Tab-separated table of C-alpha atoms and ligand atoms in Angstrom:
chain	number	residue	atom	x	y	z
A	109	LEU	CA	101.601	42.562	223.195
A	110	ASP	CA	101.577	40.811	226.574
A	111	ALA	CA	98.416	39.524	228.235
A	112	ASN	CA	97.898	42.696	230.234
A	113	ALA	CA	98.158	44.876	227.147
A	114	LEU	CA	95.635	42.638	225.401
A	115	LYS	CA	93.242	42.884	228.368
A	116	GLN	CA	93.670	46.661	228.312
A	117	ALA	CA	92.788	46.703	224.595
A	118	ALA	CA	89.644	44.659	225.229
A	119	ALA	CA	88.657	46.957	228.104
A	120	GLN	CA	89.112	50.043	225.932
A	121	ALA	CA	87.076	48.419	223.148
A	122	ALA	CA	84.263	47.830	225.654
A	123	ILE	CA	84.250	51.495	226.667
A	124	ASP	CA	83.939	52.451	222.984
A	125	TYR	CA	81.245	49.809	222.418
A	126	ILE	CA	79.000	50.916	225.306
A	127	GLU	CA	79.254	54.611	224.413
A	128	PRO	CA	75.667	54.730	222.970
A	129	TRP	CA	74.272	53.458	226.297
A	130	LEU	CA	76.078	55.975	228.505
A	131	LYS	CA	73.177	58.247	229.375
A	132	PRO	CA	72.234	60.245	232.503
A	133	ASP	CA	69.752	57.571	233.662
A	134	ALA	CA	71.855	54.551	232.683
A	135	VAL	CA	73.010	51.981	235.251
A	136	ILE	CA	75.934	49.829	234.063
A	137	GLY	CA	76.475	46.239	235.233
A	138	VAL	CA	80.140	45.580	236.011
A	139	GLY	CA	81.947	42.251	236.205
A	140	THR	CA	84.846	40.931	238.258
A	141	GLY	CA	88.449	39.990	237.499
A	142	SER	CA	91.633	41.476	236.137
A	143	THR	CA	90.137	42.407	232.758
A	144	ALA	CA	87.046	43.870	234.428
A	145	ASP	CA	89.358	45.890	236.700
A	146	LEU	CA	90.899	47.562	233.650
A	147	PHE	CA	87.412	48.288	232.301
A	148	ILE	CA	86.407	49.754	235.685
A	149	ASP	CA	89.339	52.165	235.653
A	150	LEU	CA	88.302	53.424	232.201
A	151	LEU	CA	84.622	53.576	233.220
A	152	CYS	CA	85.440	55.695	236.274
A	153	ALA	CA	86.898	58.339	233.977
A	154	LYS	CA	83.434	58.588	232.355
A	155	ARG	CA	81.451	58.650	235.604
A	156	ASP	CA	79.689	61.911	234.681
A	157	ARG	CA	78.198	60.224	231.589
A	158	PHE	CA	75.940	57.719	233.416
A	159	LYS	CA	73.929	57.413	236.622
A	160	ALA	CA	75.529	54.532	238.513
A	161	ALA	CA	76.890	50.999	238.414
A	162	VAL	CA	75.882	47.660	239.905
A	163	ALA	CA	78.832	45.523	241.017
A	164	SER	CA	79.183	41.728	240.702
A	165	SER	CA	81.457	41.448	243.774
A	166	GLU	CA	82.695	43.352	246.799
A	167	ARG	CA	86.045	43.651	245.000
A	168	THR	CA	84.391	45.388	242.060
A	169	ALA	CA	82.184	47.552	244.301
A	170	LYS	CA	85.281	48.824	246.111
A	171	ARG	CA	87.142	49.627	242.898
A	172	LEU	CA	84.129	51.504	241.550
A	173	ARG	CA	83.689	53.505	244.779
A	174	ASP	CA	87.418	54.263	244.877
A	175	GLY	CA	86.884	55.635	241.370
A	176	LEU	CA	84.036	57.855	242.671
A	177	VAL	CA	81.344	55.947	240.763
A	178	ARG	CA	77.962	55.660	242.495
A	179	VAL	CA	77.304	51.982	243.269
A	180	LEU	CA	73.699	50.818	243.587
A	181	GLU	CA	72.410	47.546	245.027
A	182	LEU	CA	70.805	45.348	242.393
A	183	ASN	CA	67.495	45.603	244.263
A	184	GLU	CA	67.462	49.350	243.556
A	185	VAL	CA	67.571	48.719	239.807
A	186	THR	CA	65.028	47.256	237.379
A	187	SER	CA	67.197	46.973	234.278
A	188	MET	CA	70.648	47.765	232.904
A	189	PRO	CA	71.465	48.288	229.217
A	190	VAL	CA	74.819	46.490	229.408
A	191	TYR	CA	76.817	44.146	231.619
A	192	VAL	CA	80.572	44.066	230.939
A	193	ASP	CA	82.670	41.170	232.267
A	194	GLY	CA	85.520	38.832	231.469
A	195	ALA	CA	85.519	35.073	231.150
A	196	ASP	CA	87.864	32.190	231.764
A	197	GLU	CA	86.843	30.484	228.534
A	198	ILE	CA	84.452	31.382	225.704
A	199	ASN	CA	83.413	29.169	222.778
A	200	PRO	CA	82.273	30.205	219.288
A	201	GLN	CA	78.636	30.226	220.445
A	202	GLY	CA	79.406	32.726	223.213
A	203	GLU	CA	78.973	30.156	225.974
A	204	MET	CA	81.435	30.753	228.797
A	205	ILE	CA	83.121	29.276	231.787
A	206	LYS	CA	83.364	31.917	234.487
A	207	GLY	CA	84.198	31.919	238.162
A	208	GLY	CA	87.979	31.936	238.137
A	209	GLY	CA	87.694	34.974	240.395
A	210	GLY	CA	85.086	33.309	242.578
A	211	ALA	CA	82.325	35.823	241.817
A	212	LEU	CA	80.214	33.637	239.527
A	213	THR	CA	76.967	33.835	241.538
A	214	ARG	CA	76.662	37.610	241.673
A	215	GLU	CA	78.044	37.851	238.117
A	216	LYS	CA	75.285	35.568	236.825
A	217	ILE	CA	72.644	37.457	238.822
A	218	VAL	CA	73.711	40.912	237.604
A	219	ALA	CA	74.114	39.655	234.042
A	220	SER	CA	70.573	38.207	234.170
A	221	VAL	CA	69.132	41.652	234.903
A	222	SER	CA	71.107	43.288	232.085
A	223	GLU	CA	69.904	43.603	228.499
A	224	ARG	CA	73.247	42.834	226.873
A	225	PHE	CA	76.267	40.845	228.075
A	226	VAL	CA	79.500	42.237	226.625
A	227	CYS	CA	82.364	39.822	227.252
A	228	ILE	CA	85.913	41.214	227.239
A	229	VAL	CA	88.700	38.702	226.771
A	230	ASP	CA	92.192	38.292	225.414
A	231	ALA	CA	92.392	35.701	222.673
A	232	SER	CA	93.809	33.055	225.020
A	233	LYS	CA	90.294	32.610	226.440
A	234	GLN	CA	88.821	31.415	223.132
A	235	VAL	CA	88.274	27.640	222.925
A	236	GLU	CA	86.391	25.324	220.621
A	237	VAL	CA	85.273	23.104	223.498
A	238	LEU	CA	84.733	24.370	227.067
A	239	GLY	CA	86.380	22.516	229.928
A	240	ARG	CA	90.137	22.947	229.757
A	241	PHE	CA	89.635	25.566	232.478
A	242	PRO	CA	88.296	23.846	235.628
A	243	LEU	CA	84.549	24.528	235.970
A	244	PRO	CA	83.862	26.434	239.211
A	245	ILE	CA	80.648	25.804	241.159
A	246	GLU	CA	79.524	27.668	244.280
A	247	VAL	CA	78.352	25.236	246.969
A	248	ILE	CA	76.691	25.537	250.387
A	249	PRO	CA	79.383	24.234	252.783
A	250	MET	CA	77.260	21.426	254.270
A	251	ALA	CA	76.793	19.981	250.759
A	252	GLN	CA	80.525	19.868	249.975
A	253	GLU	CA	81.033	16.105	250.046
A	254	ALA	CA	77.673	15.320	248.419
A	255	VAL	CA	78.532	17.643	245.534
A	256	LEU	CA	82.067	16.263	245.210
A	257	ARG	CA	80.538	12.788	244.772
A	258	LYS	CA	78.189	14.103	242.062
A	259	CYS	CA	81.128	15.703	240.247
A	260	ARG	CA	82.986	12.374	240.180
A	261	LEU	CA	79.909	10.644	238.760
A	262	LEU	CA	80.126	13.179	235.924
A	263	GLY	CA	83.651	11.974	235.213
A	264	GLY	CA	85.229	15.145	236.558
A	265	GLU	CA	88.076	15.573	239.038
A	266	PRO	CA	86.697	18.018	241.643
A	267	ALA	CA	88.715	19.995	244.174
A	268	VAL	CA	87.602	22.394	246.883
A	269	ARG	CA	89.214	25.837	246.360
A	270	GLU	CA	91.297	25.891	249.534
A	271	GLY	CA	90.979	28.857	251.870
A	272	PHE	CA	88.398	30.618	249.699
A	273	VAL	CA	84.980	31.818	250.873
A	274	THR	CA	82.703	33.631	248.420
A	275	ASP	CA	81.020	37.006	249.052
A	276	ASN	CA	77.977	34.901	249.941
A	277	GLY	CA	79.781	32.765	252.555
A	278	ASN	CA	79.965	29.614	250.440
A	279	ILE	CA	82.775	27.433	249.092
A	280	ILE	CA	83.913	26.878	245.525
A	281	VAL	CA	84.498	23.457	243.954
A	282	ASP	CA	86.548	23.455	240.755
A	283	ILE	CA	85.947	20.520	238.410
A	284	SER	CA	88.854	19.552	236.147
A	285	GLY	CA	88.826	17.044	233.326
A	286	LEU	CA	85.504	17.943	231.721
A	287	SER	CA	85.020	18.246	227.973
A	288	ILE	CA	81.755	20.126	227.585
A	289	HIS	CA	79.887	19.573	224.317
A	290	ASN	CA	76.433	20.420	225.675
A	291	ALA	CA	76.980	23.455	227.901
A	292	VAL	CA	73.255	24.220	228.249
A	293	GLY	CA	72.530	20.638	229.286
A	294	LEU	CA	75.347	20.484	231.820
A	295	GLU	CA	74.531	23.916	233.272
A	296	THR	CA	70.938	22.785	233.735
A	297	GLU	CA	71.962	19.436	235.257
A	298	ILE	CA	74.385	20.937	237.800
A	299	ASN	CA	71.801	23.572	238.747
A	300	GLN	CA	69.589	20.717	239.981
A	301	TRP	CA	72.119	19.332	242.468
A	302	PRO	CA	70.981	20.137	246.037
A	303	GLY	CA	73.540	22.450	247.606
A	304	VAL	CA	74.761	24.017	244.395
A	305	VAL	CA	74.173	27.782	244.430
A	306	THR	CA	75.545	28.546	240.949
A	307	ASN	CA	77.754	26.909	238.388
A	308	GLY	CA	80.248	28.704	236.218
A	309	LEU	CA	78.697	27.705	232.908
A	310	PHE	CA	77.122	30.767	231.280
A	311	ALA	CA	75.272	29.025	228.474
A	312	LEU	CA	71.565	29.417	229.312
A	313	GLU	CA	72.386	33.113	229.297
A	314	LYS	CA	75.550	33.580	227.246
A	315	ALA	CA	77.475	36.586	226.004
A	316	ASP	CA	75.641	38.654	223.381
A	317	VAL	CA	78.940	39.955	222.069
A	318	ALA	CA	82.592	39.287	222.783
A	319	LEU	CA	85.420	41.792	222.324
A	320	VAL	CA	88.444	39.582	221.735
A	321	ALA	CA	91.878	41.191	221.904
A	322	GLY	CA	94.529	39.456	219.793
A	323	GLN	CA	97.919	40.451	218.435
A	324	GLY	CA	96.212	41.881	215.347
A	325	GLY	CA	93.750	44.017	217.295
A	326	VAL	CA	90.319	43.615	218.869
A	327	THR	CA	87.622	41.558	217.113
A	328	LEU	CA	83.900	41.959	217.779
A	329	VAL	CA	82.157	38.579	217.810
A	330	GLU	CA	78.325	38.640	217.783
A	331	HIS	CA	76.493	35.561	219.111
B	1254	DER	O1	85.695	35.100	237.812
B	1254	DER	C1	85.302	35.511	236.717
B	1254	DER	O2	84.236	35.118	236.174
B	1254	DER	C2	86.185	36.439	235.945
B	1254	DER	O3	85.415	37.262	235.088
B	1254	DER	C3	87.135	35.599	235.139
B	1254	DER	O4	86.373	34.717	234.428
B	1254	DER	C4	88.007	36.401	234.194
B	1254	DER	O5	89.010	36.904	234.955
B	1254	DER	P1	90.297	37.584	234.280
B	1254	DER	O6	89.759	38.752	233.479
B	1254	DER	O7	91.118	37.999	235.453
B	1254	DER	O8	90.954	36.543	233.411
């Protein structure tokens, strides 16, 4: 099975997994990326089974609306039973690096208002140690150089994501060369840097479950 087929299998597994929470008053939190896109397409086919969705990016909001799903602003919602999203890397504890698609801030916000984070990945995203994938951080433009200096002090090799502006009007800095053995500690440390809006470590609030699609099928990993 190629990567797309694996992502499709994970997306389908997520639809099956969230079935018990699809109720007339349910609002579903929806992630961003190519795996999330496949999940969205399957979710749209079930739009009469739930009330609405909250999107983690303009890209996701558009795909949901194109699929005739009602999209609510997060401020119109008090809680969501599930948030379904991909990841760039996930470790055995369910800690993730996210932000490859540049939506990490709204993803982390929507996930924080959801009761259960369901991560959908193909097996290539599973790592023992986070950091092979460059860690994205969303930065207020005026703090770009100050944050780049902080990244270098960490021992990372930072790079501004050229030509990219987030839905919130900020820039993304991707930090290569990190080997992250204390994801909670590093997430907390980077959150303190003035000018950082969000960092792509999802460790303080990690995935509750992961649906991992491999050649032998989809595995449910509880964290
Ligand atoms: O940007 C993100 O956080 C995405 O969810 C990303 O981590 C996964 O994207 P993919 O499903 O296209 O690999």
